[in-house]
mmCIF file of C-alpha atoms in Angstrom:
data_model
loop_
_atom_site.group_PDB
_atom_site.id
_atom_site.type_symbol
_atom_site.label_atom_id
_atom_site.label_comp_id
_atom_site.label_asym_id
_atom_site.label_seq_id
_atom_site.Cartn_x
_atom_site.Cartn_y
_atom_site.Cartn_z
ATOM 1 C CA MET O 15 0.000 0.000 0.000
ATOM 2 C CA MET O 16 1.243 3.460 -0.843
ATOM 3 C CA LYS O 17 2.383 5.724 1.980
ATOM 4 C CA LEU O 18 0.989 9.145 2.845
ATOM 5 C CA SER O 19 3.226 12.081 3.687
ATOM 6 C CA LEU O 20 2.663 15.613 4.968
ATOM 7 C CA GLY O 21 4.916 18.058 3.183
ATOM 8 C CA PRO O 22 6.516 20.993 5.023
ATOM 9 C CA ILE O 23 4.217 23.861 5.997
ATOM 10 C CA LEU O 24 4.663 26.383 3.197
ATOM 11 C CA TRP O 25 2.794 29.190 4.967
ATOM 12 C CA PHE O 26 3.762 31.412 7.900
ATOM 13 C CA TRP O 27 1.804 30.277 10.957
ATOM 14 C CA SER O 28 2.176 31.269 14.574
ATOM 15 C CA ARG O 29 4.307 29.132 16.846
ATOM 16 C CA GLN O 30 1.310 27.741 18.719
ATOM 17 C CA THR O 31 -0.576 27.012 15.497
ATOM 18 C CA VAL O 32 2.369 24.948 14.252
ATOM 19 C CA PHE O 33 2.615 23.000 17.509
ATOM 20 C CA ASP O 34 -1.145 22.355 17.545
ATOM 21 C CA PHE O 35 -1.078 21.228 13.920
ATOM 22 C CA TYR O 36 1.618 18.626 14.524
ATOM 23 C CA ALA O 37 0.045 17.481 17.786
ATOM 24 C CA ASN O 38 -2.995 16.573 15.702
ATOM 25 C CA ALA O 39 -0.923 15.191 12.828
ATOM 26 C CA ALA O 40 0.691 12.724 15.221
ATOM 27 C CA GLU O 41 -2.709 10.987 15.364
ATOM 28 C CA TRP O 42 -3.415 11.056 11.633
ATOM 29 C CA PRO O 43 -2.822 8.069 9.309
ATOM 30 C CA VAL O 44 0.243 9.629 7.662
ATOM 31 C CA ASP O 45 3.511 7.725 7.466
ATOM 32 C CA THR O 46 6.015 10.521 6.865
ATOM 33 C CA ILE O 47 6.097 14.126 8.073
ATOM 34 C CA TYR O 48 8.371 16.809 6.632
ATOM 35 C CA LEU O 49 9.423 19.518 9.091
ATOM 36 C CA GLY O 50 11.150 22.865 8.701
ATOM 37 C CA GLU O 51 11.000 26.275 7.052
ATOM 38 C CA ALA O 52 11.178 25.782 3.300
ATOM 39 C CA VAL O 53 10.257 29.279 2.085
ATOM 40 C CA CYS O 54 11.645 32.290 3.961
ATOM 41 C CA SER O 55 14.447 32.590 6.535
ATOM 42 C CA ARG O 56 12.756 35.599 8.148
ATOM 43 C CA ARG O 57 10.004 33.339 9.450
ATOM 44 C CA ARG O 58 11.411 32.670 12.882
ATOM 45 C CA GLU O 59 8.444 31.690 15.008
ATOM 46 C CA LEU O 60 10.235 28.377 15.468
ATOM 47 C CA LYS O 61 13.967 28.098 16.063
ATOM 48 C CA PRO O 62 16.063 25.175 14.755
ATOM 49 C CA ASP O 63 15.948 23.507 18.188
ATOM 50 C CA ASP O 64 12.131 23.680 18.092
ATOM 51 C CA TRP O 65 12.093 21.793 14.807
ATOM 52 C CA PHE O 66 14.497 19.181 16.170
ATOM 53 C CA ASP O 67 12.334 18.711 19.274
ATOM 54 C CA LEU O 68 9.217 18.344 17.119
ATOM 55 C CA ALA O 69 11.020 15.807 14.945
ATOM 56 C CA ARG O 70 11.978 13.691 17.942
ATOM 57 C CA ASP O 71 8.445 13.858 19.365
ATOM 58 C CA LEU O 72 6.880 12.766 16.072
ATOM 59 C CA LYS O 73 9.452 10.015 15.638
ATOM 60 C CA ALA O 74 8.509 8.757 19.101
ATOM 61 C CA CYS O 75 4.903 8.624 17.859
ATOM 62 C CA GLY O 76 5.934 6.243 15.091
ATOM 63 C CA LYS O 77 6.267 8.714 12.236
ATOM 64 C CA ASP O 78 9.116 8.841 9.743
ATOM 65 C CA VAL O 79 10.473 12.394 9.912
ATOM 66 C CA VAL O 80 12.354 14.298 7.220
ATOM 67 C CA LEU O 81 13.932 17.720 7.787
ATOM 68 C CA SER O 82 13.199 20.103 4.914
ATOM 69 C CA THR O 83 15.576 22.825 3.747
ATOM 70 C CA GLN O 84 14.909 26.227 2.185
ATOM 71 C CA THR O 85 14.159 26.323 -1.499
ATOM 72 C CA LEU O 86 16.064 29.573 -2.075
ATOM 73 C CA ILE O 87 19.349 30.176 -0.229
ATOM 74 C CA GLU O 88 20.126 33.920 -0.255
ATOM 75 C CA SER O 89 22.613 34.729 2.508
ATOM 76 C CA ASP O 90 25.355 33.469 4.798
ATOM 77 C CA ALA O 91 22.749 33.178 7.550
ATOM 78 C CA ASP O 92 20.723 30.864 5.308
ATOM 79 C CA LEU O 93 23.817 28.736 4.734
ATOM 80 C CA ARG O 94 24.507 28.517 8.467
ATOM 81 C CA ARG O 95 20.958 27.340 9.064
ATOM 82 C CA LEU O 96 21.312 24.809 6.264
ATOM 83 C CA ARG O 97 24.558 23.471 7.733
ATOM 84 C CA ARG O 98 22.854 23.138 11.114
ATOM 85 C CA ILE O 99 20.222 20.879 9.555
ATOM 86 C CA CYS O 100 22.840 18.823 7.720
ATOM 87 C CA ASP O 101 25.169 18.502 10.709
ATOM 88 C CA GLN O 102 22.848 16.009 12.429
ATOM 89 C CA ASN O 103 22.554 12.303 11.691
ATOM 90 C CA GLU O 104 19.182 11.526 13.293
ATOM 91 C CA PHE O 105 16.960 12.355 10.316
ATOM 92 C CA VAL O 106 16.905 12.229 6.539
ATOM 93 C CA VAL O 107 17.114 15.660 4.873
ATOM 94 C CA GLU O 108 14.924 16.947 2.049
ATOM 95 C CA ALA O 109 17.118 18.933 -0.356
ATOM 96 C CA ASN O 110 15.123 21.694 -2.013
ATOM 97 C CA ASP O 111 18.105 23.594 -3.403
ATOM 98 C CA GLN O 112 21.467 22.713 -4.965
ATOM 99 C CA SER O 113 23.215 24.119 -1.890
ATOM 100 C CA ALA O 114 21.395 21.617 0.326
ATOM 101 C CA LEU O 115 22.330 18.857 -2.095
ATOM 102 C CA GLN O 116 26.009 19.728 -1.888
ATOM 103 C CA VAL O 117 26.076 20.062 1.911
ATOM 104 C CA ALA O 118 24.206 16.783 2.420
ATOM 105 C CA ILE O 119 26.574 14.937 0.077
ATOM 106 C CA ARG O 120 29.633 16.473 1.719
ATOM 107 C CA ASN O 121 28.363 15.487 5.178
ATOM 108 C CA ASP O 122 27.508 11.980 3.947
ATOM 109 C CA ILE O 123 23.928 12.047 5.239
ATOM 110 C CA PRO O 124 20.945 10.445 3.459
ATOM 111 C CA PHE O 125 18.703 12.834 1.557
ATOM 112 C CA ILE O 126 15.555 13.092 -0.536
ATOM 113 C CA THR O 127 15.109 15.518 -3.401
ATOM 114 C CA GLY O 128 12.083 17.798 -2.987
ATOM 115 C CA PRO O 129 9.607 18.702 -5.748
ATOM 116 C CA SER O 130 11.498 21.945 -6.468
ATOM 117 C CA MET O 131 14.635 20.070 -7.573
ATOM 118 C CA ASN O 132 15.159 19.600 -11.315
ATOM 119 C CA VAL O 133 15.109 15.820 -11.500
ATOM 120 C CA TYR O 134 13.994 14.987 -15.023
ATOM 121 C CA ASN O 135 15.808 11.809 -16.035
ATOM 122 C CA VAL O 136 17.187 8.487 -14.829
ATOM 123 C CA ALA O 137 20.788 9.591 -15.400
ATOM 124 C CA THR O 138 20.419 12.288 -12.739
ATOM 125 C CA LEU O 139 18.902 9.826 -10.289
ATOM 126 C CA LYS O 140 21.735 7.344 -10.910
ATOM 127 C CA VAL O 141 24.359 9.967 -10.069
ATOM 128 C CA LEU O 142 22.523 11.050 -6.914
ATOM 129 C CA ALA O 143 21.940 7.448 -5.819
ATOM 130 C CA LYS O 144 25.712 6.990 -5.530
ATOM 131 C CA GLN O 145 25.877 10.056 -3.278
ATOM 132 C CA GLY O 146 23.213 9.189 -0.706
ATOM 133 C CA LEU O 147 19.833 9.656 -2.381
ATOM 134 C CA ARG O 148 17.093 7.707 -0.567
ATOM 135 C CA GLY O 149 14.044 8.882 -2.515
ATOM 136 C CA TRP O 150 12.843 11.571 -4.902
ATOM 137 C CA ASN O 151 9.858 13.784 -5.563
ATOM 138 C CA LEU O 152 8.467 14.270 -9.031
ATOM 139 C CA PRO O 153 8.705 17.986 -9.951
ATOM 140 C CA VAL O 154 5.159 19.363 -9.806
ATOM 141 C CA GLU O 155 5.134 20.458 -13.458
ATOM 142 C CA LEU O 156 5.721 16.911 -14.728
ATOM 143 C CA GLY O 157 2.998 14.377 -15.410
ATOM 144 C CA LYS O 158 2.281 10.691 -15.367
ATOM 145 C CA GLY O 159 4.003 10.044 -18.691
ATOM 146 C CA THR O 160 7.383 11.229 -17.414
ATOM 147 C CA LEU O 161 6.832 9.578 -14.043
ATOM 148 C CA ASP O 162 6.124 6.223 -15.673
ATOM 149 C CA GLN O 163 9.300 6.477 -17.779
ATOM 150 C CA LEU O 164 11.410 7.333 -14.730
ATOM 151 C CA ILE O 165 10.054 4.489 -12.593
ATOM 152 C CA LYS O 166 10.527 1.959 -15.395
ATOM 153 C CA GLY O 167 14.000 3.312 -16.132
ATOM 154 C CA LEU O 168 15.038 2.929 -12.503
ATOM 155 C CA LYS O 169 13.829 -0.667 -12.468
ATOM 156 C CA GLU O 170 15.838 -1.414 -15.604
ATOM 157 C CA GLU O 171 18.912 -0.008 -13.874
ATOM 158 C CA GLY O 172 18.248 -2.134 -10.794
ATOM 159 C CA LEU O 173 17.795 0.951 -8.581
ATOM 160 C CA ASP O 174 15.320 0.960 -5.706
ATOM 161 C CA LEU O 175 14.561 4.668 -5.306
ATOM 162 C CA PRO O 176 11.038 5.351 -3.964
ATOM 163 C CA ALA O 177 9.058 7.930 -5.942
ATOM 164 C CA GLU O 178 6.876 10.511 -4.200
ATOM 165 C CA VAL O 179 4.163 12.594 -5.889
ATOM 166 C CA PHE O 180 2.668 15.922 -4.795
ATOM 167 C CA ALA O 181 -1.042 15.037 -4.846
ATOM 168 C CA TRP O 182 -2.902 17.687 -2.838
ATOM 169 C CA GLY O 183 -2.539 21.395 -2.233
ATOM 170 C CA PHE O 184 -1.528 24.645 -3.873
ATOM 171 C CA LEU O 185 1.385 23.937 -6.198
ATOM 172 C CA PRO O 186 4.633 25.765 -5.379
ATOM 173 C CA LEU O 187 5.616 27.198 -8.750
ATOM 174 C CA ALA O 188 8.323 29.847 -8.333
ATOM 175 C CA TRP O 189 10.556 31.653 -5.838
ATOM 176 C CA SER O 190 12.078 35.117 -6.011
ATOM 177 C CA SER O 191 14.538 37.226 -4.045
ATOM 178 C CA ARG O 192 11.703 39.756 -3.755
ATOM 179 C CA CYS O 193 8.903 39.416 -1.216
ATOM 180 C CA PHE O 194 5.561 39.830 -2.946
ATOM 181 C CA THR O 195 3.602 40.051 0.288
ATOM 182 C CA ALA O 196 5.772 42.915 1.533
ATOM 183 C CA ARG O 197 5.430 44.594 -1.855
ATOM 184 C CA HIS O 198 1.642 44.351 -1.580
ATOM 185 C CA TYR O 199 1.790 46.305 1.676
ATOM 186 C CA ASN O 200 4.373 48.795 0.307
ATOM 187 C CA LEU O 201 6.977 47.520 2.752
ATOM 188 C CA PRO O 202 10.650 46.692 2.130
ATOM 189 C CA LYS O 203 11.568 43.025 2.303
ATOM 190 C CA ASP O 204 13.926 43.556 5.260
ATOM 191 C CA ASN O 205 11.172 45.320 7.211
ATOM 192 C CA CYS O 206 8.165 43.291 6.111
ATOM 193 C CA GLU O 207 6.479 43.317 9.544
ATOM 194 C CA PHE O 208 5.902 39.593 8.937
ATOM 195 C CA ARG O 209 2.624 40.305 7.149
ATOM 196 C CA CYS O 210 2.551 36.719 5.805
ATOM 197 C CA ILE O 211 1.252 35.595 9.163
ATOM 198 C CA GLU O 212 -1.993 37.436 8.403
ATOM 199 C CA HIS O 213 -2.559 35.111 5.438
ATOM 200 C CA PRO O 214 -2.346 31.506 6.717
ATOM 201 C CA ASP O 215 -3.123 30.099 3.259
ATOM 202 C CA GLY O 216 -1.508 32.840 1.179
ATOM 203 C CA MET O 217 -2.988 35.803 -0.674
ATOM 204 C CA GLU O 218 -5.295 35.270 -3.638
ATOM 205 C CA LEU O 219 -4.209 36.892 -6.884
ATOM 206 C CA ARG O 220 -7.038 37.162 -9.389
ATOM 207 C CA SER O 221 -7.191 38.244 -13.010
ATOM 208 C CA ARG O 222 -9.384 41.099 -14.235
ATOM 209 C CA GLU O 223 -11.953 38.439 -15.066
ATOM 210 C CA SER O 224 -11.854 37.352 -11.378
ATOM 211 C CA GLN O 225 -10.149 34.076 -12.176
ATOM 212 C CA GLU O 226 -7.988 32.895 -9.288
ATOM 213 C CA LEU O 227 -4.571 32.597 -10.953
ATOM 214 C CA PHE O 228 -2.004 32.426 -8.147
ATOM 215 C CA ARG O 229 -1.447 32.491 -4.402
ATOM 216 C CA ILE O 230 1.191 34.881 -3.111
ATOM 217 C CA ASN O 231 3.174 33.617 -0.143
ATOM 218 C CA GLY O 232 6.117 35.861 0.685
ATOM 219 C CA ILE O 233 8.885 35.158 -1.828
ATOM 220 C CA SER O 234 7.000 32.221 -3.348
ATOM 221 C CA THR O 235 4.210 32.001 -5.898
ATOM 222 C CA LEU O 236 1.798 29.091 -5.828
ATOM 223 C CA SER O 237 -1.057 27.971 -8.044
ATOM 224 C CA GLY O 238 -4.413 29.638 -7.548
ATOM 225 C CA SER O 239 -6.168 26.304 -8.040
ATOM 226 C CA ARG O 240 -5.677 23.402 -5.703
ATOM 227 C CA TYR O 241 -3.976 20.349 -7.148
ATOM 228 C CA ASP O 242 -5.988 17.204 -6.453
ATOM 229 C CA LEU O 243 -4.892 13.752 -7.618
ATOM 230 C CA MET O 244 -7.068 11.755 -5.236
ATOM 231 C CA ARG O 245 -8.865 10.004 -8.108
ATOM 232 C CA GLU O 246 -5.526 9.097 -9.689
ATOM 233 C CA LEU O 247 -4.258 7.108 -6.678
ATOM 234 C CA PRO O 248 -5.162 3.661 -8.122
ATOM 235 C CA GLU O 249 -3.206 4.502 -11.282
ATOM 236 C CA MET O 250 -0.224 5.693 -9.231
ATOM 237 C CA GLU O 251 -0.225 2.445 -7.280
ATOM 238 C CA ARG O 252 -0.136 0.434 -10.516
ATOM 239 C CA MET O 253 2.790 2.561 -11.714
ATOM 240 C CA GLY O 254 4.780 1.866 -8.562
ATOM 241 C CA VAL O 255 4.561 5.222 -6.746
ATOM 242 C CA SER O 256 5.744 4.823 -3.171
ATOM 243 C CA THR O 257 4.379 7.921 -1.404
ATOM 244 C CA ILE O 258 1.608 10.467 -1.900
ATOM 245 C CA ARG O 259 2.387 13.966 -0.585
ATOM 246 C CA LEU O 260 -0.290 16.216 0.904
ATOM 247 C CA SER O 261 0.610 19.875 1.434
ATOM 248 C CA PRO O 262 -0.581 21.284 4.795
ATOM 249 C CA GLU O 263 -3.361 23.852 4.879
ATOM 250 C CA HIS O 264 -4.747 25.927 7.703
ATOM 251 C CA GLN O 265 -8.134 24.250 8.001
ATOM 252 C CA GLY O 266 -9.725 20.906 7.173
ATOM 253 C CA MET O 267 -6.445 19.018 6.810
ATOM 254 C CA ASP O 268 -7.518 16.157 9.049
ATOM 255 C CA GLU O 269 -10.448 15.439 6.739
ATOM 256 C CA VAL O 270 -8.234 15.598 3.656
ATOM 257 C CA VAL O 271 -5.791 13.119 5.179
ATOM 258 C CA HIS O 272 -8.530 10.681 6.132
ATOM 259 C CA ARG O 273 -10.136 10.845 2.667
ATOM 260 C CA PHE O 274 -6.823 10.085 0.968
ATOM 261 C CA ASP O 275 -6.216 7.294 3.457
ATOM 262 C CA GLN O 276 -9.566 5.760 2.534
ATOM 263 C CA VAL O 277 -8.807 5.896 -1.184
ATOM 264 C CA ARG O 278 -5.369 4.294 -0.827
ATOM 265 C CA ARG O 279 -7.059 1.488 1.104
ATOM 266 C CA GLY O 280 -9.572 0.964 -1.690
ATOM 267 C CA VAL O 281 -12.527 2.617 0.060
ATOM 268 C CA THR O 282 -14.615 5.234 -1.742
ATOM 269 C CA PRO O 283 -14.911 8.248 0.598
ATOM 270 C CA ALA O 284 -18.351 9.563 1.465
ATOM 271 C CA THR O 285 -17.275 13.152 0.802
ATOM 272 C CA ASP O 286 -14.737 14.777 -1.461
ATOM 273 C CA PRO O 287 -11.971 16.874 0.186
ATOM 274 C CA LEU O 288 -12.665 19.602 -2.358
ATOM 275 C CA GLN O 289 -15.930 20.357 -0.562
ATOM 276 C CA LEU O 290 -14.030 21.354 2.583
ATOM 277 C CA VAL O 291 -12.438 24.541 1.295
ATOM 278 C CA GLU O 292 -13.149 27.204 -1.313
ATOM 279 C CA ALA O 293 -10.724 26.879 -4.225
ATOM 280 C CA PRO O 294 -11.072 25.544 -7.767
ATOM 281 C CA PRO O 295 -9.492 22.117 -8.359
ATOM 282 C CA CYS O 296 -6.910 21.343 -11.020
ATOM 283 C CA ASN O 297 -4.916 18.357 -12.265
ATOM 284 C CA GLY O 298 -3.661 19.479 -15.672
ATOM 285 C CA TYR O 299 0.043 18.811 -15.124
ATOM 286 C CA TRP O 300 -0.658 15.152 -14.406
ATOM 287 C CA TYR O 301 -2.130 14.784 -17.892
ATOM 288 C CA GLY O 302 0.529 16.850 -19.675
ATOM 289 C CA LYS O 303 -1.767 19.849 -20.040
ATOM 290 C CA PRO O 304 -1.673 23.393 -18.589
ATOM 291 C CA GLY O 305 -1.540 23.027 -14.842
ATOM 292 C CA MET O 306 -4.659 25.061 -14.092
ATOM 293 C CA GLU O 307 -6.891 22.775 -16.154
ATOM 294 C CA LEU O 308 -9.174 20.155 -14.645
ATOM 295 C CA VAL O 309 -9.275 16.950 -16.667
ATOM 296 C CA GLY O 310 -12.115 14.499 -16.174
#
């Protein structure tokens, strides 16, 4: 049976909200939990020691824990924080940036490539496998055709590298050295007043026709539609996907997790997770079409 994972929290939540979220997640039917700040180094509600303590607590609850790294490394302070994560040997690290990849390899610690890493072919995976790769995430813009080729190619090479697929949530699409949330409030990035915390699921960005195009989240831009591959789980299982990733949201996440758990067990859920929150669904990338489209 495929595993379920909770990706890192991409939004800026208060310290207590984060602790409450993971206290609940410890009871959910997820197998792996990713912890850490993956977006902006200015988000300091939790210190590195807090993340390590959370990781140990969740591990004690029977969860596999992976420590996530920032997707965009911009300063010496970011590098110091990255080295702190890669200086431990208790947990696997999720590399979301080439810097994290290099530090993890140099420190000889096991790592997973996140969905922001450009892993497009078997040759890349073969090279990384020799350097400590334990698993990989399909980049969000790729679909089932590429995924099927990669899984089959790995089998032909005799490599056992579990594949993980982002299957629920707003798709992280791009990162910038500019902070779009600060810009919205006419604030400089270095004095942003941490306005992201006022938007626990990001800021909607609509077109003139009122179509929800994107979600603004500090330095990152996410899809305006919510990616939902729940109906594609049986196909993923046949392809050999190891883990399904669900991206945390501020409300209703327990219901989403339980619905996906039912589907992976072969049970048709009574309600669809899309009814829990207001956002248009999409699955276009999975079918090789524009990401915002809904196929089927």
